[in-house]
Amino acid sequence: MSFSDQFFSSPVRLLAPMEGLTDPLMRQILTQIASDLGRPYDWSVSEFIRITHHVLPEHVFYRFVPELLQSGTTDSGTPIHVQLLGSEPKLMGANALAAAELGAPAIDLNFGCPAKTVNNHRGGSVLLDEPRLMRDIISAVREAVPAHIPVSAKIRLGYNDANNIDDIRQAIADSGADWLTIHARTKTQGYKPPAYWEKIVAFTELPIPIIANGEIWNAQHAHQCIAQSHTSHVMLGRGAVTRPDLVAQIDNPESVIEWQHLIAHQIAFLQGEAKNDLVLIGRYKQWLGMLSKGYVEAKQLWEQIKRERNKQTIVDLLQAQLG
């Protein structure tokens, strides 16, 4: 059975890797909500693990992807694919093999990160200006890991512009990638609306599944993206954090999680593991700030806690809303 038949027998819905946002705790919460709504994510992808000079020790992989300690899935059973970022093909292959030996269900390669610190060290989206190197990295990883482990790539439309999109497409075609995710903007365009979903069409000529990503904030956006990109597969990013029920609403508009039912998940988030309570509170406030775009109640709570530094006080305010 091909990977296309195995993983894409129906339209896939994925949770995106977002550095500093979809960390293990956030993945656990969001995948649990999706499962509770009856439309689990088909899989999620970890935050990128940067590969520089050597094969990373086990504890680094476990820190970024603790799901490897439980068969590569979250508590709700959602597989977590391990994403690597780097520019040296053999070293990327060796680290991909190490991740696979620790139980990674799949390896994803990051050619989309727009961060200056990453790009300045020849990683992420800057490699879109070096399609041959990008091809070599994917090929080296594909050759290094066992045949039953999929290898995918995530890209943008280009670096400064999309003028070399044909070269990028050919690099993917020659690489051996099992599927491709495309954030429908260039690095220069960052996260500024709009996303150019129609430009993904050029990649759908490839004989591998194509996943569309970028600026999907609600079910209507998802359907517009699907129509314009000519692919039925989508990866959800910030929209999924803002509305944790988005993954279910795409296929069932009546599948909604009200604020009241989201409170228990917020409390669970605040009770998650972290270096200290202030780190956890900061992470929760980040999430609450995003939830405020999707829930009026979140805006109200934000005004109450935006300067709060005591975790239990925040938990008490949430519990009070449960009645």
Short mmCIF file of C-alpha atoms in Angstrom, two decimals:
data_model
loop_
_atom_site.label_atom_id
_atom_site.label_comp_id
_atom_site.label_asym_id
_atom_site.label_seq_id
_atom_site.Cartn_x
_atom_site.Cartn_y
_atom_site.Cartn_z
CA MET A 1 0.00 0.00 0.00
CA SER A 2 1.39 3.40 -0.96
CA PHE A 3 1.63 6.25 1.52
CA SER A 4 -1.00 8.04 -0.54
CA ASP A 5 -3.42 5.16 -0.06
CA GLN A 6 -2.47 4.70 3.58
CA PHE A 7 -2.59 8.30 4.77
CA PHE A 8 -4.81 10.08 2.25
CA SER A 9 -7.73 7.73 1.63
CA SER A 10 -9.92 10.67 2.68
CA PRO A 11 -9.23 14.41 3.11
CA VAL A 12 -6.74 14.99 5.92
CA ARG A 13 -6.98 17.67 8.59
CA LEU A 14 -3.71 18.48 10.31
CA LEU A 15 -2.48 20.62 13.20
CA ALA A 16 0.44 22.78 12.10
CA PRO A 17 3.87 23.04 13.70
CA MET A 18 4.24 26.54 15.17
CA GLU A 19 7.37 27.36 17.14
CA GLY A 20 6.59 28.54 20.64
CA LEU A 21 2.88 27.84 20.22
CA THR A 22 2.01 24.23 19.39
CA ASP A 23 4.37 22.77 21.95
CA PRO A 24 3.66 19.36 23.53
CA LEU A 25 1.18 20.80 26.04
CA MET A 26 -0.78 22.71 23.40
CA ARG A 27 -0.76 19.68 21.11
CA GLN A 28 -2.15 17.56 23.92
CA ILE A 29 -5.00 20.00 24.61
CA LEU A 30 -5.96 20.73 20.99
CA THR A 31 -5.83 17.11 19.86
CA GLN A 32 -7.95 16.09 22.86
CA ILE A 33 -10.60 18.70 21.99
CA ALA A 34 -10.67 17.54 18.38
CA SER A 35 -11.06 13.92 19.47
CA ASP A 36 -13.86 14.85 21.89
CA LEU A 37 -15.68 16.56 19.02
CA GLY A 38 -15.50 13.37 16.97
CA ARG A 39 -13.14 14.72 14.30
CA PRO A 40 -9.58 13.95 15.47
CA TYR A 41 -6.65 15.45 13.67
CA ASP A 42 -5.17 12.89 11.28
CA TRP A 43 -1.80 13.91 12.68
CA SER A 44 0.16 16.88 13.95
CA VAL A 45 3.74 17.94 13.36
CA SER A 46 6.18 18.90 16.09
CA GLU A 47 7.91 22.23 16.44
CA PHE A 48 11.12 22.09 14.43
CA ILE A 49 14.22 20.50 15.92
CA ARG A 50 17.28 22.33 14.67
CA ILE A 51 20.10 20.16 13.33
CA THR A 52 23.54 21.76 13.31
CA HIS A 53 26.73 19.80 14.01
CA HIS A 54 25.97 16.29 15.22
CA VAL A 55 23.36 13.62 15.80
CA LEU A 56 21.25 14.78 18.71
CA PRO A 57 21.04 12.69 21.88
CA GLU A 58 17.80 10.95 22.77
CA HIS A 59 16.86 13.42 25.50
CA VAL A 60 16.68 16.28 22.98
CA PHE A 61 14.20 14.42 20.81
CA TYR A 62 12.18 13.52 23.90
CA ARG A 63 12.15 17.15 25.07
CA PHE A 64 10.69 18.38 21.80
CA VAL A 65 8.51 15.34 21.18
CA PRO A 66 7.67 13.61 24.48
CA GLU A 67 5.00 11.73 22.54
CA LEU A 68 7.85 9.46 21.36
CA LEU A 69 7.69 7.90 24.82
CA GLN A 70 4.14 6.74 24.12
CA SER A 71 4.26 5.28 20.63
CA GLY A 72 4.54 8.67 18.96
CA THR A 73 1.01 9.82 19.79
CA THR A 74 -0.71 12.27 22.12
CA ASP A 75 -2.91 11.03 24.97
CA SER A 76 -5.89 11.15 22.60
CA GLY A 77 -4.09 8.97 20.04
CA THR A 78 -3.08 11.63 17.49
CA PRO A 79 0.24 10.77 15.78
CA ILE A 80 2.99 13.39 16.05
CA HIS A 81 5.39 13.61 13.12
CA VAL A 82 8.88 14.83 13.96
CA GLN A 83 10.02 17.95 12.11
CA LEU A 84 13.71 18.63 11.48
CA LEU A 85 15.38 21.82 10.25
CA GLY A 86 18.89 22.04 8.86
CA SER A 87 20.99 22.35 5.73
CA GLU A 88 23.48 19.44 5.72
CA PRO A 89 21.96 16.44 3.90
CA LYS A 90 23.95 13.61 5.52
CA LEU A 91 23.53 15.07 9.00
CA MET A 92 19.81 15.55 8.43
CA GLY A 93 19.58 11.94 7.31
CA ALA A 94 21.44 10.66 10.36
CA ASN A 95 19.19 12.62 12.72
CA ALA A 96 16.07 11.49 10.87
CA LEU A 97 17.18 7.90 11.35
CA ALA A 98 17.74 8.57 15.06
CA ALA A 99 14.23 9.98 15.37
CA ALA A 100 12.78 7.03 13.47
CA GLU A 101 14.56 4.60 15.78
CA LEU A 102 12.96 6.37 18.75
CA GLY A 103 9.53 5.74 17.25
CA ALA A 104 8.78 8.77 15.07
CA PRO A 105 5.75 7.85 12.89
CA ALA A 106 7.06 10.13 10.11
CA ILE A 107 9.73 12.74 9.41
CA ASP A 108 8.85 16.24 8.19
CA LEU A 109 11.43 18.70 6.86
CA ASN A 110 11.12 22.44 7.45
CA PHE A 111 11.73 24.71 4.46
CA GLY A 112 9.19 27.30 5.52
CA CYS A 113 10.31 28.95 8.76
CA PRO A 114 10.64 32.72 8.10
CA ALA A 115 12.53 33.61 11.33
CA LYS A 116 15.65 35.72 10.67
CA THR A 117 17.73 33.84 13.24
CA VAL A 118 16.93 30.58 11.46
CA ASN A 119 17.37 31.92 7.93
CA ASN A 120 20.67 33.62 8.81
CA HIS A 121 22.02 30.18 9.75
CA ARG A 122 20.95 28.67 6.42
CA GLY A 123 17.79 27.01 7.66
CA GLY A 124 14.07 27.18 6.98
CA SER A 125 12.67 29.23 4.11
CA VAL A 126 16.02 30.62 2.94
CA LEU A 127 16.66 27.19 1.38
CA LEU A 128 13.86 27.88 -1.08
CA ASP A 129 16.50 29.89 -2.93
CA GLU A 130 18.58 26.70 -3.14
CA PRO A 131 16.20 24.14 -4.65
CA ARG A 132 18.96 21.63 -5.44
CA LEU A 133 20.12 21.60 -1.83
CA MET A 134 16.55 21.25 -0.68
CA ARG A 135 16.17 18.26 -3.02
CA ASP A 136 19.40 16.74 -1.69
CA ILE A 137 18.26 17.10 1.93
CA ILE A 138 14.92 15.41 1.29
CA SER A 139 16.59 12.64 -0.73
CA ALA A 140 19.19 12.02 1.97
CA VAL A 141 16.50 11.71 4.62
CA ARG A 142 14.38 9.46 2.41
CA GLU A 143 17.36 7.18 1.88
CA ALA A 144 18.34 7.16 5.55
CA VAL A 145 15.06 6.17 7.19
CA PRO A 146 13.29 2.82 6.80
CA ALA A 147 10.96 2.52 3.81
CA HIS A 148 7.87 2.30 6.02
CA ILE A 149 8.53 5.76 7.55
CA PRO A 150 7.09 8.59 5.43
CA VAL A 151 9.22 11.64 4.67
CA SER A 152 7.41 14.90 3.94
CA ALA A 153 8.38 18.53 3.44
CA LYS A 154 6.80 21.86 4.34
CA ILE A 155 7.57 24.87 2.17
CA ARG A 156 6.43 28.37 1.29
CA LEU A 157 5.89 29.71 -2.22
CA GLY A 158 9.38 31.19 -2.27
CA TYR A 159 11.76 33.36 -0.29
CA ASN A 160 11.68 36.99 -1.47
CA ASP A 161 9.19 36.16 -4.22
CA ALA A 162 7.71 33.19 -6.07
CA ASN A 163 9.78 33.59 -9.24
CA ASN A 164 11.54 30.24 -8.85
CA ILE A 165 8.41 28.26 -8.04
CA ASP A 166 9.03 25.99 -11.05
CA ASP A 167 12.49 25.11 -9.76
CA ILE A 168 11.09 24.42 -6.30
CA ARG A 169 8.41 22.17 -7.77
CA GLN A 170 10.99 20.23 -9.77
CA ALA A 171 13.18 19.84 -6.69
CA ILE A 172 10.27 18.31 -4.82
CA ALA A 173 9.48 16.05 -7.77
CA ASP A 174 13.06 14.75 -7.82
CA SER A 175 13.47 14.43 -4.05
CA GLY A 176 11.45 11.36 -3.16
CA ALA A 177 9.19 13.23 -0.74
CA ASP A 178 6.04 11.28 0.09
CA TRP A 179 3.88 14.39 0.37
CA LEU A 180 4.20 18.16 0.53
CA THR A 181 2.64 20.89 2.68
CA ILE A 182 2.59 24.43 1.27
CA HIS A 183 2.13 27.61 3.26
CA ALA A 184 0.66 29.81 0.54
CA ARG A 185 2.89 32.85 1.06
CA THR A 186 6.54 33.71 0.53
CA LYS A 187 8.94 34.31 3.38
CA THR A 188 8.79 38.05 2.69
CA GLN A 189 5.00 38.02 2.94
CA GLY A 190 5.32 36.44 6.38
CA TYR A 191 1.91 36.01 7.98
CA LYS A 192 0.30 39.07 6.43
CA PRO A 193 -3.07 38.44 4.72
CA PRO A 194 -3.95 37.24 2.22
CA ALA A 195 -2.65 33.75 1.57
CA TYR A 196 -2.33 32.93 -2.14
CA TRP A 197 -4.03 29.54 -2.16
CA GLU A 198 -4.42 29.58 -5.94
CA LYS A 199 -0.63 29.37 -6.35
CA ILE A 200 -0.68 25.91 -4.75
CA VAL A 201 -2.38 24.58 -7.89
CA ALA A 202 0.97 24.44 -9.71
CA PHE A 203 2.13 21.77 -7.26
CA THR A 204 -0.92 19.57 -7.62
CA GLU A 205 0.58 18.31 -10.89
CA LEU A 206 3.05 16.33 -8.76
CA PRO A 207 2.20 12.63 -8.21
CA ILE A 208 2.13 13.07 -4.42
CA PRO A 209 -0.52 14.46 -2.03
CA ILE A 210 -0.43 18.23 -1.52
CA ILE A 211 -1.58 19.86 1.73
CA ALA A 212 -2.64 23.52 1.79
CA ASN A 213 -1.85 25.83 4.70
CA GLY A 214 -2.11 29.50 5.57
CA GLU A 215 -4.76 32.02 6.69
CA ILE A 216 -7.48 29.47 7.46
CA TRP A 217 -9.39 31.05 10.33
CA ASN A 218 -12.83 29.52 9.89
CA ALA A 219 -14.67 26.83 7.96
CA GLN A 220 -15.50 29.22 5.11
CA HIS A 221 -11.78 29.97 4.65
CA ALA A 222 -11.06 26.25 4.63
CA HIS A 223 -13.55 25.61 1.84
CA GLN A 224 -12.25 28.59 -0.15
CA CYS A 225 -8.72 27.28 0.28
CA ILE A 226 -9.74 23.81 -0.88
CA ALA A 227 -11.49 25.24 -3.95
CA GLN A 228 -8.68 27.61 -4.93
CA SER A 229 -5.77 25.27 -4.23
CA HIS A 230 -7.32 22.20 -5.91
CA THR A 231 -6.45 19.98 -2.94
CA SER A 232 -8.81 18.58 -0.32
CA HIS A 233 -6.11 18.38 2.36
CA VAL A 234 -5.52 21.26 4.79
CA MET A 235 -3.22 22.06 7.68
CA LEU A 236 -4.59 24.40 10.36
CA GLY A 237 -2.38 26.80 12.26
CA ARG A 238 -3.32 29.89 14.28
CA GLY A 239 -6.98 29.44 13.39
CA ALA A 240 -7.00 26.10 15.20
CA VAL A 241 -5.60 27.71 18.35
CA THR A 242 -8.12 30.55 18.18
CA ARG A 243 -11.08 28.21 17.57
CA PRO A 244 -10.17 24.71 18.79
CA ASP A 245 -13.35 23.39 17.13
CA LEU A 246 -12.27 24.57 13.65
CA VAL A 247 -11.04 21.13 12.61
CA ALA A 248 -14.49 19.67 13.23
CA GLN A 249 -16.44 22.61 11.78
CA ILE A 250 -14.86 22.23 8.34
CA ASP A 251 -16.82 19.04 7.76
CA ASN A 252 -19.66 19.61 10.24
CA PRO A 253 -20.72 23.24 10.85
CA GLU A 254 -22.77 22.17 13.86
CA SER A 255 -19.75 20.75 15.67
CA VAL A 256 -19.07 23.66 18.01
CA ILE A 257 -17.37 23.86 21.37
CA GLU A 258 -18.88 26.60 23.50
CA TRP A 259 -16.82 28.61 25.96
CA GLN A 260 -18.30 26.76 28.92
CA HIS A 261 -17.02 23.45 27.58
CA LEU A 262 -13.62 24.93 26.84
CA ILE A 263 -12.99 25.94 30.45
CA ALA A 264 -11.99 22.46 31.63
CA HIS A 265 -9.38 22.31 28.87
CA GLN A 266 -7.97 25.68 29.92
CA ILE A 267 -7.67 24.47 33.49
CA ALA A 268 -5.93 21.33 32.24
CA PHE A 269 -3.51 23.56 30.33
CA LEU A 270 -2.71 25.52 33.49
CA GLN A 271 -2.07 22.27 35.31
CA GLY A 272 0.39 21.09 32.68
CA GLU A 273 4.09 20.64 33.14
CA ALA A 274 6.38 23.65 32.84
CA LYS A 275 9.68 24.93 34.20
CA ASN A 276 7.75 27.16 36.58
CA ASP A 277 4.32 28.69 37.04
CA LEU A 278 5.27 32.01 35.46
CA VAL A 279 6.25 30.23 32.24
CA LEU A 280 2.95 28.37 32.24
CA ILE A 281 0.98 31.54 32.97
CA GLY A 282 2.73 33.30 30.09
CA ARG A 283 1.90 30.45 27.74
CA TYR A 284 -1.72 30.45 28.91
CA LYS A 285 -2.05 34.21 28.41
CA GLN A 286 -0.70 33.77 24.89
CA TRP A 287 -3.44 31.23 24.23
CA LEU A 288 -6.14 33.30 25.92
CA GLY A 289 -5.15 36.29 23.81
CA MET A 290 -5.71 34.18 20.70
CA LEU A 291 -8.96 32.73 22.06
CA SER A 292 -10.21 36.29 22.50
CA LYS A 293 -10.44 36.51 18.69
CA GLY A 294 -12.93 33.65 18.72
CA TYR A 295 -14.76 34.01 22.04
CA VAL A 296 -16.23 37.13 23.68
CA GLU A 297 -15.81 35.46 27.07
CA ALA A 298 -12.07 35.20 26.48
CA LYS A 299 -11.83 38.96 26.02
CA GLN A 300 -13.60 39.46 29.33
CA LEU A 301 -11.32 37.02 31.14
CA TRP A 302 -8.26 38.60 29.57
CA GLU A 303 -9.13 41.94 31.15
CA GLN A 304 -9.31 40.21 34.54
CA ILE A 305 -6.02 38.33 34.37
CA LYS A 306 -3.71 40.24 32.02
CA ARG A 307 -1.54 41.35 34.97
CA GLU A 308 -2.16 38.30 37.16
CA ARG A 309 0.91 36.30 38.20
CA ASN A 310 -0.71 33.73 40.46
CA LYS A 311 -1.75 30.53 38.70
CA GLN A 312 -4.28 29.46 41.30
CA THR A 313 -6.09 32.79 41.02
CA ILE A 314 -6.55 32.22 37.30
CA VAL A 315 -7.71 28.64 37.88
CA ASP A 316 -10.21 29.88 40.48
CA LEU A 317 -11.63 32.45 38.05
CA LEU A 318 -12.07 29.73 35.43
CA GLN A 319 -13.68 27.35 37.89
CA ALA A 320 -16.08 30.09 39.00
CA GLN A 321 -17.35 30.26 35.41
CA LEU A 322 -18.30 26.59 35.58
CA GLY A 323 -21.05 27.53 38.05
#
